[in-house]
Coordinates of C-alpha atoms in Angstrom, one line a residue:
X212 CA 59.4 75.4 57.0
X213 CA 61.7 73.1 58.7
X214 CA 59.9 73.1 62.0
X215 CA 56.8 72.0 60.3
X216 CA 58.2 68.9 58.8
X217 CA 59.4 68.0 61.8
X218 CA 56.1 68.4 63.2
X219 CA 54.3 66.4 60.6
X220 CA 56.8 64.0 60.5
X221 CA 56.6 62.9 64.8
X222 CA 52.6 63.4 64.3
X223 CA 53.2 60.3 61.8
X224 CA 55.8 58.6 65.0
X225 CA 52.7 59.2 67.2
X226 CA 50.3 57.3 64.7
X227 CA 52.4 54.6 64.3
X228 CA 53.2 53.9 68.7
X229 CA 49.2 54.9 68.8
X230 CA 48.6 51.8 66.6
X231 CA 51.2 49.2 67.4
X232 CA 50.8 50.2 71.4
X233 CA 54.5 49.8 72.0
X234 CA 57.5 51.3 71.3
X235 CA 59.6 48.7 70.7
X236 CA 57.3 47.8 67.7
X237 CA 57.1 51.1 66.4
X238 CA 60.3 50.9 66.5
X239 CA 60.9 47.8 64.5
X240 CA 58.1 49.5 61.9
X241 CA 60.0 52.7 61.6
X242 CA 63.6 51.9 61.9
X243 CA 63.9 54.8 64.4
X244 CA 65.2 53.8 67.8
X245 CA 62.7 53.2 71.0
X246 CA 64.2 56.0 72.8
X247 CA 64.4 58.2 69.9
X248 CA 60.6 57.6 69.2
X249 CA 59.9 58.6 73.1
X250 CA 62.1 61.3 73.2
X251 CA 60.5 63.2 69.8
X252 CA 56.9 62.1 71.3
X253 CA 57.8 63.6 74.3
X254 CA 59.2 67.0 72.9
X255 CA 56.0 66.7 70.7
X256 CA 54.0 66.6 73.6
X257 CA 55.8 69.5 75.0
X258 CA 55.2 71.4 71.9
X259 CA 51.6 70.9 71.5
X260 CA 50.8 71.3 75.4
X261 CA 48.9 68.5 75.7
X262 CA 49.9 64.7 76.8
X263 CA 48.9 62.4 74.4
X264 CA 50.2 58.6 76.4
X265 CA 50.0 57.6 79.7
X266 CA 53.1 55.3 79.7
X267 CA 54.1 52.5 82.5
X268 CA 56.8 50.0 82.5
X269 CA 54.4 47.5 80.7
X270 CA 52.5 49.3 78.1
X271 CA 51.4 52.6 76.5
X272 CA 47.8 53.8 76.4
X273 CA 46.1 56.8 74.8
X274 CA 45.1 59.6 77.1
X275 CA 41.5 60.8 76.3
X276 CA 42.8 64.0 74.6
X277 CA 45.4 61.9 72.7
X278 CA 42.6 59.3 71.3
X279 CA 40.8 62.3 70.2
X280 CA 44.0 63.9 68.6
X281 CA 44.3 60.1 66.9
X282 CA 41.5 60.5 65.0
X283 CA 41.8 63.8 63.5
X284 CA 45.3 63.6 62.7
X285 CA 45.5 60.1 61.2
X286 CA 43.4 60.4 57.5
X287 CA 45.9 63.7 57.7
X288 CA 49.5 61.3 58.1
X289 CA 48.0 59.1 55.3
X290 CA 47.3 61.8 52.8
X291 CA 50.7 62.9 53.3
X292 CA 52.2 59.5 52.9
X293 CA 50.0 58.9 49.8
X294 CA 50.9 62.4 48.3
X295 CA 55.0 61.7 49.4
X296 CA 54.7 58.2 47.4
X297 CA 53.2 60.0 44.6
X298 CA 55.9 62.5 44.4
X299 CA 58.7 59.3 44.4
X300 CA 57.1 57.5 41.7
X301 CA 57.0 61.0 39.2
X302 CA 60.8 61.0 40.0
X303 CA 61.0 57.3 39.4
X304 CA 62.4 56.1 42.8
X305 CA 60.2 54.6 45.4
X306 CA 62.1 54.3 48.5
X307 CA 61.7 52.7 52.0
X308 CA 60.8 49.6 53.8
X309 CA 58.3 47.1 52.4
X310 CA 57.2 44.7 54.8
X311 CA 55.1 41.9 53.3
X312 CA 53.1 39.2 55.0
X313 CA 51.8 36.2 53.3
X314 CA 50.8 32.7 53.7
X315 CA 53.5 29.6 54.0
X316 CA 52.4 28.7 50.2
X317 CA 53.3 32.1 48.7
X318 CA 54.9 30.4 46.0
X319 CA 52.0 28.2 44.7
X320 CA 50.3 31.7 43.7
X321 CA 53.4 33.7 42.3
X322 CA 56.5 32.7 41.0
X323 CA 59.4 33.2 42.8
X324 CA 60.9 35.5 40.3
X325 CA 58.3 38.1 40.4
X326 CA 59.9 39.1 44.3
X327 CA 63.3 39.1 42.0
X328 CA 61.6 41.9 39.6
X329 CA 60.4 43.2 42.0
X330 CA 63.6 44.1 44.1
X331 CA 65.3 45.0 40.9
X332 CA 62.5 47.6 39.4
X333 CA 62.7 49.1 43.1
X334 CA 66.2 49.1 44.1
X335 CA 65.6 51.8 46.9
X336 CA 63.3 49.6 48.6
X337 CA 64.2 47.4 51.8
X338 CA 62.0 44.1 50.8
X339 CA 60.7 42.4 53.8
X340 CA 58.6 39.0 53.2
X341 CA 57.1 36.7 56.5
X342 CA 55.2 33.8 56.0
X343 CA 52.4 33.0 58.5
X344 CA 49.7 30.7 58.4
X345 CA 47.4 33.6 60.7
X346 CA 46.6 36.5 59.1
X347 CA 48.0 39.6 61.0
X348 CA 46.6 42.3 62.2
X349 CA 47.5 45.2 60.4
X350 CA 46.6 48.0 62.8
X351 CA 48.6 46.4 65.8
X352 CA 51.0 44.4 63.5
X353 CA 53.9 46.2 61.6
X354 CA 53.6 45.0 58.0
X355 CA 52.4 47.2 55.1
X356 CA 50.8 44.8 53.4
X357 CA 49.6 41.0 53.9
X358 CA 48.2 38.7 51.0
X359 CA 45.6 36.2 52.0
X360 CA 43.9 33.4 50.4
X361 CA 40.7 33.8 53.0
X362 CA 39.0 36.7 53.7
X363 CA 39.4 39.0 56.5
X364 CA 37.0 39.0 59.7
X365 CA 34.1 40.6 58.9
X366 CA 34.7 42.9 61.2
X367 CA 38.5 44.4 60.4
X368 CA 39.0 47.5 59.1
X369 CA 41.9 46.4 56.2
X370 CA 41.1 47.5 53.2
X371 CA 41.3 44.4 50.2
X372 CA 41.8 44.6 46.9
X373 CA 41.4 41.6 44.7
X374 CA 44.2 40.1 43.0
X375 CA 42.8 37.6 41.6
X376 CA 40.5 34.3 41.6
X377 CA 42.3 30.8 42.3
X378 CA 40.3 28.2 40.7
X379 CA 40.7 24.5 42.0
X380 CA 40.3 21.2 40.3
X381 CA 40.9 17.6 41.5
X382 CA 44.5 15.8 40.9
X383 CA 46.1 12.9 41.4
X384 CA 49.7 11.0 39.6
X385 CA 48.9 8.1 37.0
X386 CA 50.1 5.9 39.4
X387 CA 47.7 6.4 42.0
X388 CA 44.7 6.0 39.2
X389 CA 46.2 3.1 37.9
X390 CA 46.1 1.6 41.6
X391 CA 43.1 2.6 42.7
X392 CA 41.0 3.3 39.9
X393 CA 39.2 6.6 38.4
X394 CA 36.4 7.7 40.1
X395 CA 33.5 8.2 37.3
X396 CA 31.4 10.6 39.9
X397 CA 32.2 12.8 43.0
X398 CA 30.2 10.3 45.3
X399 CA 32.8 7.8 44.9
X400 CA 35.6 10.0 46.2
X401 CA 34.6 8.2 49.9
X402 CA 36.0 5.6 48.5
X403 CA 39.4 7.0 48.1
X404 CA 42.1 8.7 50.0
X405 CA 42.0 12.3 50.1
X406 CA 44.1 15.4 50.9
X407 CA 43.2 18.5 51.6
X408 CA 43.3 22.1 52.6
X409 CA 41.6 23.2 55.9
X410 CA 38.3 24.4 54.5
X411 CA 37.8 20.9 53.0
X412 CA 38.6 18.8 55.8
X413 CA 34.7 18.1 56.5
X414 CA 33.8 17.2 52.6
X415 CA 34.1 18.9 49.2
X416 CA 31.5 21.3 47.2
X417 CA 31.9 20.0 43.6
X418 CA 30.1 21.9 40.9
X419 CA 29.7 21.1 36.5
X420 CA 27.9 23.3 35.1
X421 CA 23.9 23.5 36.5
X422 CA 25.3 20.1 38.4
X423 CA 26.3 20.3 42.2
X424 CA 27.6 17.7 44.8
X425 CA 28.4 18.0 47.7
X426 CA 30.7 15.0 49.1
X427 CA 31.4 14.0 52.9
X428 CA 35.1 13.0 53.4
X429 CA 37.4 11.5 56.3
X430 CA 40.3 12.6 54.3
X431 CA 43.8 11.0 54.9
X432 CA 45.6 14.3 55.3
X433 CA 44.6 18.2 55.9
X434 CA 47.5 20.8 55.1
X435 CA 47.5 24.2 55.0
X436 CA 50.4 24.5 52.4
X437 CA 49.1 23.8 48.6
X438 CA 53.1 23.2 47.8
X439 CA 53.1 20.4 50.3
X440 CA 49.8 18.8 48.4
X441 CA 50.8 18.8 45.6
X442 CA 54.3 17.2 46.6
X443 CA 51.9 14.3 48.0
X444 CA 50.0 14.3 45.3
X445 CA 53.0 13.9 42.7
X446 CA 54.5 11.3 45.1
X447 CA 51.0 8.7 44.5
X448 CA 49.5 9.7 48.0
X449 CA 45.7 10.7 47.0
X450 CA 43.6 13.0 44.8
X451 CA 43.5 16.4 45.8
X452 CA 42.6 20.4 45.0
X453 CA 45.5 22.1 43.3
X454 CA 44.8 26.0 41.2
X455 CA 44.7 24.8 37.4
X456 CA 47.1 27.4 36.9
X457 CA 49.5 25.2 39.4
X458 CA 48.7 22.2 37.8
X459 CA 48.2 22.7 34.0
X460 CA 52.4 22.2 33.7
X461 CA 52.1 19.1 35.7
X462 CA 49.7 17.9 33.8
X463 CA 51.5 18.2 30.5
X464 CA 54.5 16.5 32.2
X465 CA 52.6 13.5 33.2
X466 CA 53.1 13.6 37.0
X467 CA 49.7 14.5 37.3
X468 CA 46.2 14.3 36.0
X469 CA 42.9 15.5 36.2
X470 CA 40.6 13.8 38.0
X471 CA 36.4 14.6 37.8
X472 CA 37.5 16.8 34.9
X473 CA 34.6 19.9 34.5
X474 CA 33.9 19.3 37.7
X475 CA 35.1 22.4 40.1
X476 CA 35.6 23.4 43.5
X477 CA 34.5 26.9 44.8
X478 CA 37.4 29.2 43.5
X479 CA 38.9 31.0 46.2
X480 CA 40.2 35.0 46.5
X481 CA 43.9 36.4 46.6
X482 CA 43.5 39.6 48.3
X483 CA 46.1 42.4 49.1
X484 CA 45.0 43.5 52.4
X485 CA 46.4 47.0 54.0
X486 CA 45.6 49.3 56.6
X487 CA 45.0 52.1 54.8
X488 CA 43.5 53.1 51.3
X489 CA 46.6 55.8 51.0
X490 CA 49.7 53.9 49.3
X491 CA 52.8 54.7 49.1
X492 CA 54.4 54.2 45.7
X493 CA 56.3 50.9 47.1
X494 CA 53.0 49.1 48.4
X495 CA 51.2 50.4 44.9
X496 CA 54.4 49.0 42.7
X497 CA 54.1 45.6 44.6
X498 CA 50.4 45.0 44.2
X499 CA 50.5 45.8 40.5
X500 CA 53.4 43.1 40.2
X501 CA 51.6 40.7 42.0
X502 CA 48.6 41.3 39.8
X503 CA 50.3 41.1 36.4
X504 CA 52.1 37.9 37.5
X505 CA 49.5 35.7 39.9
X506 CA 49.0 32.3 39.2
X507 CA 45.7 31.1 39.4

């Protein structure tokens, strides 16, 4: 029995150094040293009779046999993780290492206490968050799970789940209105200074009911972080996009107000993206958190 766990667990090492294409980064995914992971692939080989890597000073590539292997055994590796997570949750203690990517503005879709909840409900979980504005690739990349605001390439492989629908409105502080006036229509936003996130640099689509507009802009600012707009914003720089769900305590505060109100801009998705449709009980515990606490 023992010899085939040990089997099934350095067919999983060989997944993960097949995917990442480097030992050093299956060994930062894994927590298992580099020469551990070659000396157990090695013996694996050995054990098997086949070689599965050609390896060279530089890089690792699959030998014909070994892509071949790939294929067949990985759906296998990720049935077992998925049954393994199972079994921890019935026994009420995820364990492992959760590595999270997400963008730089994490915080302007979930609060930060949800991560706190989250590290206390799982307290045998290693909680890993990076912040990137690119979104990783998860199949080369060792992260188990990466929230995006945009949606993959059409192309990629990650699975997505939904978390939820971020729905923007126009802002800007009392200040600024009293200074530069309300605009009345979304054709007079040219006449006022603007900033915005990256898909909006080139104009807005704004939308009220059967009504649309679409407005051309030479905004005075583009950011990729929603935090930093809406520090601008608060601090009388321009109007700009924030999620209601951002904004709606601003607004009761008075630092900022709605401007165009019932007038929209395209709502955008917050997607959990993985590499595999098999969860562990960690990655499943995190996405249900995020869920139940997003702020849209």
């Amino acid at each position: 029995m023992k010899k085939e766990l040990d089997r099934m667990r350095d067919m999983a090492l060989f997944v993960q150094v097949a995917a990442l294409g480097s030992l050093t980064r299956a060994a930062e995914s894994t927590g298992v040293p580099a020469s551990t992971l070659s000396r157990r692939i090695s013996e694996f080989e050995s054990q098997i009779g086949v070689k599965l890597l050609h390896r060279s000073t530089r890089r690792l590539a699959l030998t014909d046999i070994g892509q071949r292997y790939l294929e067949r055994i990985t759906d296998v590796v990720d049935r077992a993780r998925a049954i393994s997570g199972e079994l921890e949750e019935e026994m009420g203690r995820p364990t492992g290492h959760l590595r999270v990517c997400a963008p730089v503005d994490f915080n302007a879709y979930f609060p930060e206490a949800a991560l706190a909840d989250y590290c206390a409900s799982h307290p045998g979980v290693r909680f890993e968050l990076h912040c990137s504005a690119q979104l990783p690739d998860l199949a080369t990349e060792p992260y188990d799970i990466c929230i995006a605001t945009t949606e993959p390439p059409q192309a990629s492989r990650m699975v997505r789940r939904r978390i939820g629908m971020a729905e923007y409105q126009l802002y800007a502080a009392p200040a600024y209105l009293r200074a530069y006036g309300v605009p009345a229509h979304p054709a007079e936003l040219t006449r006022h200074r603007c900033v915005v996130m990256p898909d909006s640099e080139s104009g807005l689509a704004l939308t009220d009911g059967n009504a649309s507009a679409q407005v051309a802009l030479a905004p005075l600012l583009v950011l990729n972080n929603q935090l930093a707009v809406e520090n601008l914003l608060r601090d009388g720089l321009g109007i700009g996009p924030l999620t209601r769900g951002r904004a709606d305590a601003l607004v009761r505060e008075g630092a900022l107000a709605p401007v165009l109100p019932g007038w929209t801009l395209p709502p955008r998705p917050i997607l959990a993206l993985t590499a595999s449709r098999a969860l562990p009980a960690r990655v499943r515990g995190f996405i249900d958190l995020l869920v139940a606490r997003v702020v849209t």
